[in-house]
Structures are given as C-alpha cells and as structure tokens.
C-alpha cells in the first residue's frame, strides 16, 4: 500500500472505520474510496459487485458490521447472523474477484470460547462453546475469518483478520440503552455530577476485569498490520492489560469530576470474570499501543462534551 493506492474503508462512519480513515489520512494515504450505508448497503450482493467493478479499490478494510449489545443480540438473532454473513461474504468475494491486492477483516474478541484460558491466545479459536449472549454475532464473525482463510488458501487472496478487544474513543455510542460499559459510565458520571447526585449506580459487582483499547490505537494497529502482516492466522489487537469495572468506574469519576459514591447493583449480570487478549504475537511484530487509559478516557470525555455542546446549539 502506498500514498496513491485506492483504499476502501467499509463502515467509515462507525467507531473503528472513522478512526482508520483519520489514521490513513494523517499518514498521507489520501486516496480513499468511501460509501456510507445509505449509499451502498453491503448486504446487497449486486450493489457490492457493481461498486467494486466500477471503483476498483486496491486495499480494503472491512470495518462495517451490524453491531450491538446483549439485548440487541438476543432480540434480533436472525438479523445479526444474516446481515453480518451477507456483509462479509459480499465484500470478501467481490474484493477477490475484482483484483483487490489485500483485504483486512475486523473481527472481535467475542469469537473466543466462553471459558477460554486468560489471556486469550489466537489458538483458542473454536476450542470450546461460545458465550450464548452474543453467539449469533460471534458465529458470523468466525465465518468471516474462515472466509478470509479459505480465499487465501484456495485463491491465494491476501486476506488478513484482526481481533480487536473492547474499543472506546471519539465516535463512541453514548446512548444508555445500547452503549458499551465505558461510554455508559462516562455519561452516567457526567450526569451524576451535573445533578449533584449522592451516588452513581454501576451495573454488576464491579469485580469483572476487562481490557480497553483507544480506537486511535486500533486504527494505528490496523494500518500497521495492512502494511506488515500477511498470514492466514488471526491476530489479536489489544493492550494486554485489564482493569476491574470498579477501578474503571473510579477512573471515570475522576475524569468526569464526579465525587459521589459508587453503588454496585449486583442484581445485574457480570458476564465472564475476565476477558483479556494475549497480544504477544502483535507485540512480537513490533507494535504496541500509545494511549494510556486515563489519557484516552479524558480525551473521549472532551469529545462527548463537544458533541453535547453542538447538540445544544442546533436545538
Ligand atoms: N466497538 C468495539 O468495541 C469493537 C470491539 C472489537 C471489534 N470491533 C469490530 O469492529 C468493527 C466495527 O465496529 P464499530 O464498533 O466501529 O461499529 P459501528 O460504530 O456500529 O460501525 C459499523 C459501521 O458499519 C456500517 N454498516 C452496518 N451495516 C451496514 C450495511 N448493511 N451496509 C453498509 N454499512 C453498514 C454502519 O453504518 P450505519 O451506522 O449507517 O448502519 C457503521 O458505519 C466490527 O467488526 C466489530 O466487531 C468493535
């Protein structure tokens, strides 16, 4: 991939896709071919074929997916499975048939078995039963990985797959109905401070440990791997360190300036006790993240405040 290459980022308005575009542009890769969901529905095979045959991108990042939390997954299992399978199949197949030089598929750490030994190594893929709450999404993502590997094996198509850990950062979803834990806590702490609330409720016991990667670091890794990695095996992308939900809530309270009490609602589900990626393969290639968690959360909080200000101006 060089500065003049035609690069298609599928899902460029999403959390990961928008960060990949920012990162590419910052590094001088300016020849981006972009279509949002309304312009190109990646579930529609003939539209995807027509796009690839007219635009002829040379490099493809697949950051488009139907993404959602536990509730969405359990309410719409058919949609999660069908939409993600269709997106992956249409994009990977059209990319191969239209001479794309290299494709990078974004998976997720939820592809690993529910009881995978921690930290989770790439080898534990398909070694046990999945977490039932998101199995529809996970099965679709595993199929995407297998498609990439099958096209590489049968056709020599240069497709790679990376498995990011939990992401956060500018562009995140702060809607309390559907947000992931980190942006949800940021919003709650902000509102608790604004309302002088004596306590802030945190779901679960606070003991589970999770890993968080700033989306700008994910984008750096995605570009690094496009340039320097060309193997069939999947590769984990994370920080290699985790934090308990209690510690995270304390950190977020500090950042948001909330000084009230944290109350843990143990009636809400905790999920697995620990989810941490083994990132030794990525580190052995010479890549590591740059943004520390407190710095990243503070920067994300500033972005959130900025969006709030903009929303106030327009209403
Ligand atoms: N966020 C995380 O913590 C995380 C962690 C690990 C891995 N990942 C992976 O990273 C990838 C991107 O996730 P994300 O968090 O960036 O999700 P996101 O913010 O929801 O972005 C997904 C993008 O895909 C687009 N899209 C969905 N369906 C489409 C369709 N049928 N046609 C065209 N575009 C479509 C969406 O457009 P609309 O919004 O217009 O539908 C959106 O721009 C996923 O593969 C996910 O598994 C994310």
XYZ file of C-alpha atoms and ligand atoms in Angstrom:
363
model
C 0.000 0.000 0.000
C 1.463 3.370 -0.939
C 0.298 7.003 -0.775
C -1.515 6.763 -4.113
C -3.299 3.439 -3.501
C -7.081 3.379 -3.774
C -8.288 2.337 -0.340
C -11.855 1.383 0.540
C -12.819 1.551 4.223
C -16.174 -0.247 4.614
C -18.062 1.223 7.590
C -16.118 4.512 7.510
C -18.689 6.336 9.648
C -18.501 3.834 12.514
C -16.256 3.940 15.576
C -13.472 1.792 14.105
C -13.884 2.793 10.445
C -13.783 6.541 11.146
C -10.599 6.132 13.198
C -8.990 4.080 10.412
C -9.803 6.885 7.934
C -8.313 9.536 10.257
C -5.197 7.447 10.697
C -4.798 6.777 6.958
C -5.196 10.466 6.089
C -2.756 11.503 8.834
C -0.168 9.161 7.291
C -0.708 10.581 3.807
C -2.966 7.861 2.378
C -5.483 10.252 0.890
C -6.971 8.263 -1.988
C -9.899 6.877 -0.005
C -12.992 5.449 -1.709
C -15.910 5.753 0.700
C -19.604 4.894 0.659
C -21.874 5.139 3.668
C -24.638 2.677 4.465
C -27.295 4.745 2.679
C -25.188 4.898 -0.499
C -24.180 1.239 -0.500
C -25.948 -1.447 1.504
C -23.299 -4.131 1.823
C -25.971 -6.816 2.247
C -26.922 -6.367 -1.416
C -24.612 -8.549 -3.463
C -25.289 -6.975 -6.864
C -24.702 -3.446 -5.478
C -21.446 -4.529 -3.846
C -20.302 -6.187 -7.090
C -21.145 -3.057 -9.088
C -19.251 -0.851 -6.615
C -16.089 -2.980 -6.738
C -16.124 -3.339 -10.508
C -16.541 0.398 -11.112
C -14.327 1.765 -8.311
C -11.616 -0.922 -8.324
C -10.214 -0.311 -4.851
C -6.774 -1.847 -4.284
C -6.864 -2.227 -0.497
C -9.919 -2.875 1.676
C -10.542 -2.510 5.416
C -13.774 -4.285 6.470
C -14.999 -2.273 9.472
C -18.689 -2.483 8.532
C -20.844 -4.758 10.645
C -24.184 -4.888 12.368
C -23.013 -4.314 15.938
C -24.963 -4.335 19.190
C -25.060 -5.327 22.831
C -26.546 -8.323 24.645
C -30.132 -7.076 24.375
C -29.933 -6.395 20.643
C -28.246 -9.757 20.011
C -30.860 -11.701 21.921
C -33.791 -9.765 20.412
C -32.640 -9.887 16.776
C -30.554 -13.083 16.389
C -31.563 -13.641 12.760
C -30.663 -10.061 11.781
C -27.251 -10.285 13.454
C -26.398 -13.563 11.782
C -27.833 -12.760 8.320
C -26.599 -9.173 7.984
C -23.061 -9.912 9.118
C -22.758 -13.045 6.992
C -24.029 -11.116 3.958
C -21.665 -8.154 4.503
C -18.603 -10.403 4.884
C -19.419 -12.712 2.007
C -20.308 -9.925 -0.422
C -17.257 -7.793 0.389
C -14.652 -10.570 0.526
C -15.907 -12.248 -2.646
C -16.225 -9.016 -4.655
C -12.793 -7.874 -3.436
C -11.185 -11.122 -4.589
C -12.971 -11.138 -7.970
C -12.085 -7.504 -8.671
C -8.367 -7.859 -8.072
C -8.053 -6.228 -4.632
C -4.412 -6.532 -3.572
C -5.067 -7.021 0.126
C -8.062 -7.072 2.469
C -8.206 -6.696 6.235
C -11.210 -8.079 8.101
C -12.090 -6.811 11.574
C -13.390 -9.499 13.907
C -13.897 -9.231 17.630
C -12.671 -10.797 20.861
C -16.182 -12.283 21.331
C -15.231 -15.033 18.858
C -13.304 -16.840 21.588
C -14.916 -19.574 23.713
C -16.709 -18.569 26.881
C -14.225 -20.454 29.082
C -11.084 -19.695 27.089
C -7.957 -19.592 29.285
C -6.949 -15.998 30.064
C -5.271 -14.132 28.490
C -6.851 -15.476 25.303
C -4.463 -16.683 22.632
C -5.341 -16.803 18.940
C -5.072 -20.620 19.049
C -8.131 -20.948 21.298
C -10.498 -20.060 18.432
C -13.085 -22.866 18.046
C -11.764 -24.774 21.061
C -14.989 -24.558 23.096
C -18.561 -23.303 23.399
C -19.268 -19.604 22.819
C -20.802 -17.094 25.214
C -24.547 -17.642 24.495
C -25.469 -13.953 24.826
C -23.679 -12.994 21.616
C -23.263 -16.294 19.801
C -25.122 -15.105 16.668
C -22.695 -12.261 16.172
C -19.706 -14.441 17.102
C -20.667 -17.211 14.651
C -20.954 -14.649 11.849
C -17.547 -13.165 12.730
C -15.943 -16.624 12.882
C -17.375 -17.304 9.424
C -15.798 -14.051 8.197
C -12.413 -15.234 9.495
C -12.884 -18.606 7.792
C -13.904 -16.946 4.522
C -10.720 -14.865 4.589
C -8.661 -18.003 5.278
C -10.473 -20.064 2.622
C -9.996 -17.405 -0.099
C -6.318 -17.188 0.844
C -5.913 -20.988 0.703
C -7.891 -21.647 -2.488
C -7.187 -18.482 -4.489
C -4.067 -17.016 -2.881
C -6.106 -13.931 -1.945
C -4.196 -11.810 0.575
C -6.789 -11.502 3.318
C -5.874 -10.982 6.979
C -8.095 -10.876 10.079
C -7.549 -8.941 13.274
C -9.401 -9.370 16.550
C -9.689 -6.130 18.484
C -10.520 -6.016 22.182
C -13.166 -3.566 23.566
C -12.762 -0.206 21.846
C -13.599 3.281 23.059
C -12.924 6.814 21.876
C -14.284 9.647 19.725
C -17.313 8.467 17.740
C -18.417 6.105 20.513
C -22.078 5.421 21.285
C -23.200 7.199 24.488
C -26.847 6.098 24.337
C -27.517 4.469 27.721
C -29.872 1.906 26.133
C -27.210 0.444 23.874
C -23.774 1.803 24.923
C -20.837 -0.353 25.992
C -19.697 -0.114 29.603
C -17.048 2.612 29.243
C -19.095 5.290 27.418
C -22.162 4.360 29.527
C -20.199 5.023 32.740
C -18.785 8.276 31.334
C -22.243 9.545 30.590
C -23.614 8.423 33.951
C -20.749 10.106 35.840
C -21.228 13.307 33.852
C -24.964 13.355 34.589
C -24.461 12.403 38.251
C -22.060 15.331 38.638
C -24.403 17.761 36.852
C -27.306 16.669 39.090
C -25.232 16.597 42.305
C -26.365 13.001 42.752
C -25.062 11.487 46.014
C -24.466 8.133 44.322
C -23.986 6.656 40.900
C -25.229 3.141 40.135
C -22.806 0.813 38.383
C -24.208 -2.409 36.925
C -22.853 -5.680 38.347
C -20.498 -6.393 41.237
C -17.610 -4.284 39.899
C -15.222 -7.246 40.063
C -15.080 -8.421 36.403
C -11.891 -7.411 34.647
C -11.913 -6.018 31.103
C -9.427 -4.665 28.565
C -9.957 -1.370 26.698
C -8.140 -0.044 23.636
C -8.426 3.519 22.370
C -9.834 3.456 18.861
C -6.949 5.612 17.559
C -4.570 2.879 18.700
C -6.773 0.279 16.989
C -6.532 2.316 13.787
C -2.728 2.528 14.102
C -2.615 -1.250 14.513
C -4.987 -1.793 11.575
C -2.771 0.263 9.243
C 0.409 -1.298 10.658
C -0.963 -4.809 10.014
C -2.115 -3.911 6.496
C 1.473 -2.843 5.802
C 3.386 -5.518 7.697
C 1.287 -8.652 8.260
C 0.347 -11.204 5.625
C -0.590 -14.510 7.244
C -3.731 -16.641 7.392
C -3.701 -16.748 11.202
C -5.851 -14.242 13.045
C -4.068 -11.697 15.196
C -5.240 -10.143 18.478
C -5.186 -6.361 18.905
C -5.321 -5.061 22.457
C -3.264 -3.571 25.249
C -2.550 -6.830 27.081
C -3.646 -5.245 30.385
C -7.020 -5.206 32.103
C -8.827 -3.289 34.813
C -11.756 -4.144 37.100
C -15.090 -2.440 36.460
C -14.791 -0.856 39.927
C -11.383 0.623 39.058
C -12.765 1.778 35.719
C -15.732 3.493 37.414
C -13.319 5.223 39.819
C -11.106 6.382 36.952
C -14.128 7.674 35.040
C -15.461 9.500 38.105
C -12.076 11.250 38.431
C -12.090 12.250 34.771
C -15.699 13.495 34.860
C -15.184 15.284 38.194
C -17.824 13.221 39.989
C -17.145 12.926 43.718
C -20.212 10.989 44.920
C -20.412 7.361 45.980
C -20.321 4.399 43.630
C -23.113 1.880 44.260
C -22.768 -1.558 42.642
C -26.028 -3.215 41.571
C -25.125 -6.894 41.912
C -28.545 -7.943 40.592
C -27.328 -7.008 37.104
C -25.273 -9.632 35.204
C -21.481 -9.540 35.465
C -20.573 -11.572 32.383
C -17.318 -13.549 32.438
C -14.943 -12.729 35.330
C -12.106 -11.787 32.993
C -11.657 -11.034 29.283
C -8.154 -10.220 28.238
C -6.371 -10.809 24.938
C -2.904 -12.277 24.685
C -1.159 -9.765 22.431
C 2.271 -11.355 22.295
C 2.041 -12.056 18.536
C 1.260 -8.414 17.766
C 3.974 -7.183 20.116
C 6.489 -9.555 18.516
C 5.821 -7.757 15.214
C 6.909 -4.510 16.916
C 3.572 -2.796 17.589
C 2.242 -1.544 20.898
C -0.474 0.959 21.879
C 0.434 4.549 22.778
C -2.623 5.925 24.572
C -2.928 5.163 28.303
C -6.419 4.503 29.653
C -6.771 7.635 31.790
C -5.490 9.879 28.983
C -7.774 8.151 26.467
C -10.832 8.397 28.695
C -10.155 12.109 29.330
C -9.875 12.747 25.594
C -13.069 10.774 24.918
C -14.874 12.748 27.615
C -13.841 16.027 25.928
C -15.220 14.689 22.643
C -18.503 13.750 24.349
C -18.820 17.243 25.891
C -18.157 18.777 22.488
C -20.973 16.705 20.934
C -23.306 17.791 23.726
C -22.439 21.440 23.100
C -23.042 21.042 19.367
C -26.405 19.337 20.012
C -27.441 22.238 22.274
C -26.519 24.784 19.612
C -28.603 23.018 16.965
C -31.717 22.527 19.144
N -16.625 -1.251 19.185
C -15.924 -2.199 19.767
O -15.708 -2.209 20.991
C -15.335 -3.308 18.924
C -14.516 -4.247 19.569
C -13.989 -5.280 18.835
C -14.233 -5.377 17.476
N -15.000 -4.455 16.869
C -15.269 -4.663 15.441
O -15.027 -3.518 14.671
C -15.946 -3.495 13.579
C -16.653 -2.143 13.559
O -17.258 -1.951 14.821
P -17.673 -0.482 15.315
O -17.667 -0.510 16.784
O -16.890 0.538 14.572
O -19.200 -0.475 14.856
P -20.101 0.789 14.429
O -19.629 2.025 15.095
O -21.510 0.333 14.634
O -19.803 0.904 12.876
C -20.242 -0.070 11.964
C -20.410 0.601 10.632
O -20.889 -0.367 9.695
C -21.938 0.234 8.927
N -22.863 -0.784 8.447
C -23.629 -1.634 9.158
N -24.395 -2.375 8.346
C -24.111 -1.972 7.072
C -24.590 -2.350 5.796
N -25.519 -3.308 5.661
N -24.089 -1.710 4.727
C -23.172 -0.736 4.852
N -22.667 -0.337 6.033
C -23.151 -0.950 7.129
C -22.625 1.148 9.912
O -23.386 2.116 9.229
P -24.784 2.583 9.869
O -24.461 3.049 11.253
O -25.229 3.666 8.945
O -25.647 1.362 9.861
C -21.431 1.741 10.642
O -20.891 2.847 9.968
C -16.915 -4.663 13.795
O -16.497 -5.738 13.002
C -16.719 -5.019 15.241
O -16.916 -6.391 15.514
C -15.564 -3.408 17.554
